[in-house]
């Protein structure tokens, strides 16, 4: 069988455009119906982003011995996500895998995060035609490598414990509920109840 006919070219290559964002107010008809349609997605993204960022902030504080300021980080993330929307961007949060990889390679200040962001920006602006030629399986391999390097594999050796059960509940809720926010919420609640 010829599988190539079943695979779209967009599945194999990206569509990164080499251009700087332009300030633009999103054209959305704002009324009650639109607001109610967007609200669950906005709340879900906010919950996931904040929890992930706060977990990494706490872990980073332990690693480098300098606790962060949760309120400051939350406000900065909120302002950045709102500003991103005016440049046709997508909201985001801390990249746990990237942060752990940075720490594993000796990063101890925000300079590493700034260097990563500026490098990504430069790659997109100046090398987009080459980025578009990188096949998706190669990107998946990179992501799997990050998982392998940053995963807490030692925690699996202790058998079933509180952390294992909370992780299992989080993953199962997210997968079967088809909603990451539900999984994160269930895992957070279970962790809180388990103490």
PDB file of C-alpha atoms in Angstrom:
ATOM      1  CA  UNK A   1       0.000   0.000   0.000  1.00  0.00           C
ATOM      2  CA  UNK A   2       1.204   3.540  -0.796  1.00  0.00           C
ATOM      3  CA  UNK A   3       1.024   5.360   2.555  1.00  0.00           C
ATOM      4  CA  UNK A   4       2.337   8.597   1.052  1.00  0.00           C
ATOM      5  CA  UNK A   5      -1.101   9.358  -0.411  1.00  0.00           C
ATOM      6  CA  UNK A   6      -2.576   9.337   3.119  1.00  0.00           C
ATOM      7  CA  UNK A   7      -0.061  11.797   4.543  1.00  0.00           C
ATOM      8  CA  UNK A   8      -0.465  15.516   3.929  1.00  0.00           C
ATOM      9  CA  UNK A   9       2.650  17.542   3.284  1.00  0.00           C
ATOM     10  CA  UNK A  10       1.636  19.723   6.275  1.00  0.00           C
ATOM     11  CA  UNK A  11       2.029  16.628   8.497  1.00  0.00           C
ATOM     12  CA  UNK A  12       5.650  16.292   7.430  1.00  0.00           C
ATOM     13  CA  UNK A  13       6.756  19.924   7.296  1.00  0.00           C
ATOM     14  CA  UNK A  14       5.880  23.148   9.067  1.00  0.00           C
ATOM     15  CA  UNK A  15       4.655  26.453   7.767  1.00  0.00           C
ATOM     16  CA  UNK A  16       6.784  29.000   9.625  1.00  0.00           C
ATOM     17  CA  UNK A  17       6.674  32.482   8.124  1.00  0.00           C
ATOM     18  CA  UNK A  18       9.642  34.828   8.363  1.00  0.00           C
ATOM     19  CA  UNK A  19       8.026  38.003   9.651  1.00  0.00           C
ATOM     20  CA  UNK A  20       7.871  40.107  12.769  1.00  0.00           C
ATOM     21  CA  UNK A  21       4.501  40.376  14.523  1.00  0.00           C
ATOM     22  CA  UNK A  22       2.400  43.451  13.775  1.00  0.00           C
ATOM     23  CA  UNK A  23       0.226  45.098  16.426  1.00  0.00           C
ATOM     24  CA  UNK A  24      -3.394  44.424  15.587  1.00  0.00           C
ATOM     25  CA  UNK A  25      -6.596  44.402  17.609  1.00  0.00           C
ATOM     26  CA  UNK A  26      -8.245  40.995  17.008  1.00  0.00           C
ATOM     27  CA  UNK A  27     -11.426  41.262  14.935  1.00  0.00           C
ATOM     28  CA  UNK A  28     -13.922  39.467  17.158  1.00  0.00           C
ATOM     29  CA  UNK A  29     -17.592  40.307  17.409  1.00  0.00           C
ATOM     30  CA  UNK A  30     -17.832  40.804  21.160  1.00  0.00           C
ATOM     31  CA  UNK A  31     -21.183  39.822  22.575  1.00  0.00           C
ATOM     32  CA  UNK A  32     -22.481  37.563  25.342  1.00  0.00           C
ATOM     33  CA  UNK A  33     -22.603  34.459  23.133  1.00  0.00           C
ATOM     34  CA  UNK A  34     -18.990  34.869  21.986  1.00  0.00           C
ATOM     35  CA  UNK A  35     -17.852  35.585  25.541  1.00  0.00           C
ATOM     36  CA  UNK A  36     -19.552  32.465  26.911  1.00  0.00           C
ATOM     37  CA  UNK A  37     -18.080  30.353  24.102  1.00  0.00           C
ATOM     38  CA  UNK A  38     -14.528  31.553  24.800  1.00  0.00           C
ATOM     39  CA  UNK A  39     -14.742  31.605  28.605  1.00  0.00           C
ATOM     40  CA  UNK A  40     -14.223  27.850  29.292  1.00  0.00           C
ATOM     41  CA  UNK A  41     -11.185  27.752  26.984  1.00  0.00           C
ATOM     42  CA  UNK A  42      -9.715  30.884  28.558  1.00  0.00           C
ATOM     43  CA  UNK A  43     -10.189  29.521  32.078  1.00  0.00           C
ATOM     44  CA  UNK A  44      -8.699  26.146  31.088  1.00  0.00           C
ATOM     45  CA  UNK A  45      -5.618  27.750  29.532  1.00  0.00           C
ATOM     46  CA  UNK A  46      -5.167  30.063  32.513  1.00  0.00           C
ATOM     47  CA  UNK A  47      -5.404  27.184  35.001  1.00  0.00           C
ATOM     48  CA  UNK A  48      -2.938  24.986  33.118  1.00  0.00           C
ATOM     49  CA  UNK A  49      -0.501  27.833  32.481  1.00  0.00           C
ATOM     50  CA  UNK A  50      -0.532  29.106  36.049  1.00  0.00           C
ATOM     51  CA  UNK A  51      -0.208  25.705  37.698  1.00  0.00           C
ATOM     52  CA  UNK A  52       2.609  24.627  35.399  1.00  0.00           C
ATOM     53  CA  UNK A  53       4.457  27.914  35.874  1.00  0.00           C
ATOM     54  CA  UNK A  54       4.045  27.889  39.673  1.00  0.00           C
ATOM     55  CA  UNK A  55       5.240  24.274  39.926  1.00  0.00           C
ATOM     56  CA  UNK A  56       8.355  25.094  37.898  1.00  0.00           C
ATOM     57  CA  UNK A  57       8.929  28.312  39.878  1.00  0.00           C
ATOM     58  CA  UNK A  58       8.897  26.327  43.130  1.00  0.00           C
ATOM     59  CA  UNK A  59      11.170  23.623  41.724  1.00  0.00           C
ATOM     60  CA  UNK A  60      13.582  26.177  40.243  1.00  0.00           C
ATOM     61  CA  UNK A  61      13.745  27.915  43.623  1.00  0.00           C
ATOM     62  CA  UNK A  62      14.787  24.619  45.228  1.00  0.00           C
ATOM     63  CA  UNK A  63      17.382  23.901  42.538  1.00  0.00           C
ATOM     64  CA  UNK A  64      19.126  27.292  42.605  1.00  0.00           C
ATOM     65  CA  UNK A  65      18.409  28.119  46.255  1.00  0.00           C
ATOM     66  CA  UNK A  66      16.549  31.364  45.486  1.00  0.00           C
ATOM     67  CA  UNK A  67      12.757  31.270  45.822  1.00  0.00           C
ATOM     68  CA  UNK A  68      10.777  33.156  43.181  1.00  0.00           C
ATOM     69  CA  UNK A  69       7.850  35.512  43.644  1.00  0.00           C
ATOM     70  CA  UNK A  70       4.598  33.748  42.551  1.00  0.00           C
ATOM     71  CA  UNK A  71       2.581  36.986  42.271  1.00  0.00           C
ATOM     72  CA  UNK A  72       5.254  38.699  40.162  1.00  0.00           C
ATOM     73  CA  UNK A  73       5.516  35.673  37.852  1.00  0.00           C
ATOM     74  CA  UNK A  74       1.725  35.427  37.499  1.00  0.00           C
ATOM     75  CA  UNK A  75       1.366  39.121  36.605  1.00  0.00           C
ATOM     76  CA  UNK A  76       4.268  38.949  34.130  1.00  0.00           C
ATOM     77  CA  UNK A  77       2.791  35.877  32.438  1.00  0.00           C
ATOM     78  CA  UNK A  78      -0.657  37.489  32.248  1.00  0.00           C
ATOM     79  CA  UNK A  79       0.646  40.727  30.725  1.00  0.00           C
ATOM     80  CA  UNK A  80       2.804  38.796  28.236  1.00  0.00           C
ATOM     81  CA  UNK A  81      -0.126  36.602  27.146  1.00  0.00           C
ATOM     82  CA  UNK A  82      -2.409  39.611  26.633  1.00  0.00           C
ATOM     83  CA  UNK A  83       0.308  41.412  24.634  1.00  0.00           C
ATOM     84  CA  UNK A  84       0.880  38.270  22.548  1.00  0.00           C
ATOM     85  CA  UNK A  85      -2.767  38.289  21.468  1.00  0.00           C
ATOM     86  CA  UNK A  86      -2.253  41.696  19.854  1.00  0.00           C
ATOM     87  CA  UNK A  87       0.505  40.226  17.675  1.00  0.00           C
ATOM     88  CA  UNK A  88      -1.571  37.233  16.463  1.00  0.00           C
ATOM     89  CA  UNK A  89       0.335  35.047  18.887  1.00  0.00           C
ATOM     90  CA  UNK A  90      -0.800  32.276  21.180  1.00  0.00           C
ATOM     91  CA  UNK A  91      -0.701  32.383  24.973  1.00  0.00           C
ATOM     92  CA  UNK A  92       1.809  30.254  26.785  1.00  0.00           C
ATOM     93  CA  UNK A  93       3.528  29.448  30.048  1.00  0.00           C
ATOM     94  CA  UNK A  94       6.754  28.048  31.435  1.00  0.00           C
ATOM     95  CA  UNK A  95       8.288  25.212  29.419  1.00  0.00           C
ATOM     96  CA  UNK A  96       9.059  22.712  32.163  1.00  0.00           C
ATOM     97  CA  UNK A  97      11.190  20.468  29.956  1.00  0.00           C
ATOM     98  CA  UNK A  98      13.185  23.391  28.547  1.00  0.00           C
ATOM     99  CA  UNK A  99      13.658  24.897  32.016  1.00  0.00           C
ATOM    100  CA  UNK A 100      14.877  21.592  33.465  1.00  0.00           C
ATOM    101  CA  UNK A 101      17.211  21.115  30.504  1.00  0.00           C
ATOM    102  CA  UNK A 102      18.614  24.625  31.048  1.00  0.00           C
ATOM    103  CA  UNK A 103      19.248  23.864  34.737  1.00  0.00           C
ATOM    104  CA  UNK A 104      20.798  20.498  33.883  1.00  0.00           C
ATOM    105  CA  UNK A 105      23.307  22.349  31.678  1.00  0.00           C
ATOM    106  CA  UNK A 106      24.284  24.890  34.340  1.00  0.00           C
ATOM    107  CA  UNK A 107      21.783  27.729  33.907  1.00  0.00           C
ATOM    108  CA  UNK A 108      21.057  29.552  37.181  1.00  0.00           C
ATOM    109  CA  UNK A 109      19.688  32.940  36.083  1.00  0.00           C
ATOM    110  CA  UNK A 110      17.016  34.374  33.784  1.00  0.00           C
ATOM    111  CA  UNK A 111      19.722  35.057  31.203  1.00  0.00           C
ATOM    112  CA  UNK A 112      19.345  31.473  29.933  1.00  0.00           C
ATOM    113  CA  UNK A 113      15.608  31.997  29.339  1.00  0.00           C
ATOM    114  CA  UNK A 114      16.244  35.280  27.534  1.00  0.00           C
ATOM    115  CA  UNK A 115      18.970  33.668  25.407  1.00  0.00           C
ATOM    116  CA  UNK A 116      16.619  30.796  24.489  1.00  0.00           C
ATOM    117  CA  UNK A 117      13.800  33.199  23.525  1.00  0.00           C
ATOM    118  CA  UNK A 118      16.054  35.437  21.458  1.00  0.00           C
ATOM    119  CA  UNK A 119      17.589  32.403  19.736  1.00  0.00           C
ATOM    120  CA  UNK A 120      14.149  31.026  18.820  1.00  0.00           C
ATOM    121  CA  UNK A 121      13.099  34.440  17.528  1.00  0.00           C
ATOM    122  CA  UNK A 122      16.244  34.774  15.405  1.00  0.00           C
ATOM    123  CA  UNK A 123      15.802  31.251  14.011  1.00  0.00           C
ATOM    124  CA  UNK A 124      12.197  31.971  12.985  1.00  0.00           C
ATOM    125  CA  UNK A 125      12.998  35.334  11.407  1.00  0.00           C
ATOM    126  CA  UNK A 126      16.213  34.445   9.598  1.00  0.00           C
ATOM    127  CA  UNK A 127      16.038  30.693   9.003  1.00  0.00           C
ATOM    128  CA  UNK A 128      12.326  29.950   8.523  1.00  0.00           C
ATOM    129  CA  UNK A 129      12.821  28.371   5.098  1.00  0.00           C
ATOM    130  CA  UNK A 130      15.171  25.816   6.678  1.00  0.00           C
ATOM    131  CA  UNK A 131      12.923  25.260   9.706  1.00  0.00           C
ATOM    132  CA  UNK A 132      10.068  24.397   7.346  1.00  0.00           C
ATOM    133  CA  UNK A 133      12.178  21.563   5.926  1.00  0.00           C
ATOM    134  CA  UNK A 134      12.615  19.853   9.302  1.00  0.00           C
ATOM    135  CA  UNK A 135      10.230  16.862   9.312  1.00  0.00           C
ATOM    136  CA  UNK A 136       7.764  16.466  12.187  1.00  0.00           C
ATOM    137  CA  UNK A 137       9.226  13.072  13.249  1.00  0.00           C
ATOM    138  CA  UNK A 138      12.562  14.830  13.911  1.00  0.00           C
ATOM    139  CA  UNK A 139      10.808  17.353  16.169  1.00  0.00           C
ATOM    140  CA  UNK A 140       9.049  14.489  17.957  1.00  0.00           C
ATOM    141  CA  UNK A 141      12.414  12.817  18.526  1.00  0.00           C
ATOM    142  CA  UNK A 142      13.760  16.026  20.095  1.00  0.00           C
ATOM    143  CA  UNK A 143      10.735  16.244  22.385  1.00  0.00           C
ATOM    144  CA  UNK A 144      11.174  12.603  23.415  1.00  0.00           C
ATOM    145  CA  UNK A 145      14.843  13.283  24.161  1.00  0.00           C
ATOM    146  CA  UNK A 146      13.791  16.139  26.468  1.00  0.00           C
ATOM    147  CA  UNK A 147      11.364  13.783  28.228  1.00  0.00           C
ATOM    148  CA  UNK A 148      14.078  11.158  28.685  1.00  0.00           C
ATOM    149  CA  UNK A 149      16.590  13.686  30.029  1.00  0.00           C
ATOM    150  CA  UNK A 150      14.264  15.607  32.333  1.00  0.00           C
ATOM    151  CA  UNK A 151      11.915  12.877  33.602  1.00  0.00           C
ATOM    152  CA  UNK A 152      12.105  11.882  37.259  1.00  0.00           C
ATOM    153  CA  UNK A 153      12.622   8.202  36.428  1.00  0.00           C
ATOM    154  CA  UNK A 154      13.860   7.344  39.916  1.00  0.00           C
ATOM    155  CA  UNK A 155      10.366   8.002  41.259  1.00  0.00           C
ATOM    156  CA  UNK A 156       9.102   4.951  39.334  1.00  0.00           C
ATOM    157  CA  UNK A 157      11.393   2.640  41.300  1.00  0.00           C
ATOM    158  CA  UNK A 158       9.588   3.196  44.589  1.00  0.00           C
ATOM    159  CA  UNK A 159       6.487   1.283  43.530  1.00  0.00           C
ATOM    160  CA  UNK A 160       3.017   2.731  44.058  1.00  0.00           C
ATOM    161  CA  UNK A 161       3.157   5.815  46.249  1.00  0.00           C
ATOM    162  CA  UNK A 162       1.282   9.117  46.531  1.00  0.00           C
ATOM    163  CA  UNK A 163       3.160  10.790  43.655  1.00  0.00           C
ATOM    164  CA  UNK A 164       2.654   7.817  41.332  1.00  0.00           C
ATOM    165  CA  UNK A 165      -1.081   7.695  42.066  1.00  0.00           C
ATOM    166  CA  UNK A 166      -1.516  11.466  41.579  1.00  0.00           C
ATOM    167  CA  UNK A 167       0.395  11.301  38.279  1.00  0.00           C
ATOM    168  CA  UNK A 168      -1.678   8.339  37.118  1.00  0.00           C
ATOM    169  CA  UNK A 169      -4.937  10.123  38.040  1.00  0.00           C
ATOM    170  CA  UNK A 170      -3.808  13.303  36.252  1.00  0.00           C
ATOM    171  CA  UNK A 171      -2.898  11.491  33.044  1.00  0.00           C
ATOM    172  CA  UNK A 172      -6.022   9.296  32.976  1.00  0.00           C
ATOM    173  CA  UNK A 173      -8.336  12.263  33.637  1.00  0.00           C
ATOM    174  CA  UNK A 174      -6.677  14.322  30.897  1.00  0.00           C
ATOM    175  CA  UNK A 175      -6.732  11.446  28.376  1.00  0.00           C
ATOM    176  CA  UNK A 176     -10.257  10.172  28.975  1.00  0.00           C
ATOM    177  CA  UNK A 177     -11.696  13.629  29.590  1.00  0.00           C
ATOM    178  CA  UNK A 178      -9.901  14.874  26.449  1.00  0.00           C
ATOM    179  CA  UNK A 179      -9.059  18.027  28.374  1.00  0.00           C
ATOM    180  CA  UNK A 180      -5.668  18.853  29.914  1.00  0.00           C
ATOM    181  CA  UNK A 181      -7.243  21.390  32.286  1.00  0.00           C
ATOM    182  CA  UNK A 182      -9.418  18.648  33.810  1.00  0.00           C
ATOM    183  CA  UNK A 183      -6.370  16.451  34.324  1.00  0.00           C
ATOM    184  CA  UNK A 184      -4.333  19.241  35.907  1.00  0.00           C
ATOM    185  CA  UNK A 185      -7.270  20.203  38.130  1.00  0.00           C
ATOM    186  CA  UNK A 186      -7.869  16.592  39.235  1.00  0.00           C
ATOM    187  CA  UNK A 187      -4.160  16.028  39.911  1.00  0.00           C
ATOM    188  CA  UNK A 188      -3.833  19.245  41.890  1.00  0.00           C
ATOM    189  CA  UNK A 189      -6.922  18.426  43.977  1.00  0.00           C
ATOM    190  CA  UNK A 190      -5.738  14.838  44.585  1.00  0.00           C
ATOM    191  CA  UNK A 191      -2.289  16.069  45.609  1.00  0.00           C
ATOM    192  CA  UNK A 192      -3.845  18.578  48.005  1.00  0.00           C
ATOM    193  CA  UNK A 193      -6.151  15.954  49.567  1.00  0.00           C
ATOM    194  CA  UNK A 194      -3.318  13.402  49.862  1.00  0.00           C
ATOM    195  CA  UNK A 195      -1.258  16.038  51.692  1.00  0.00           C
TER     196      UNK A 195
END
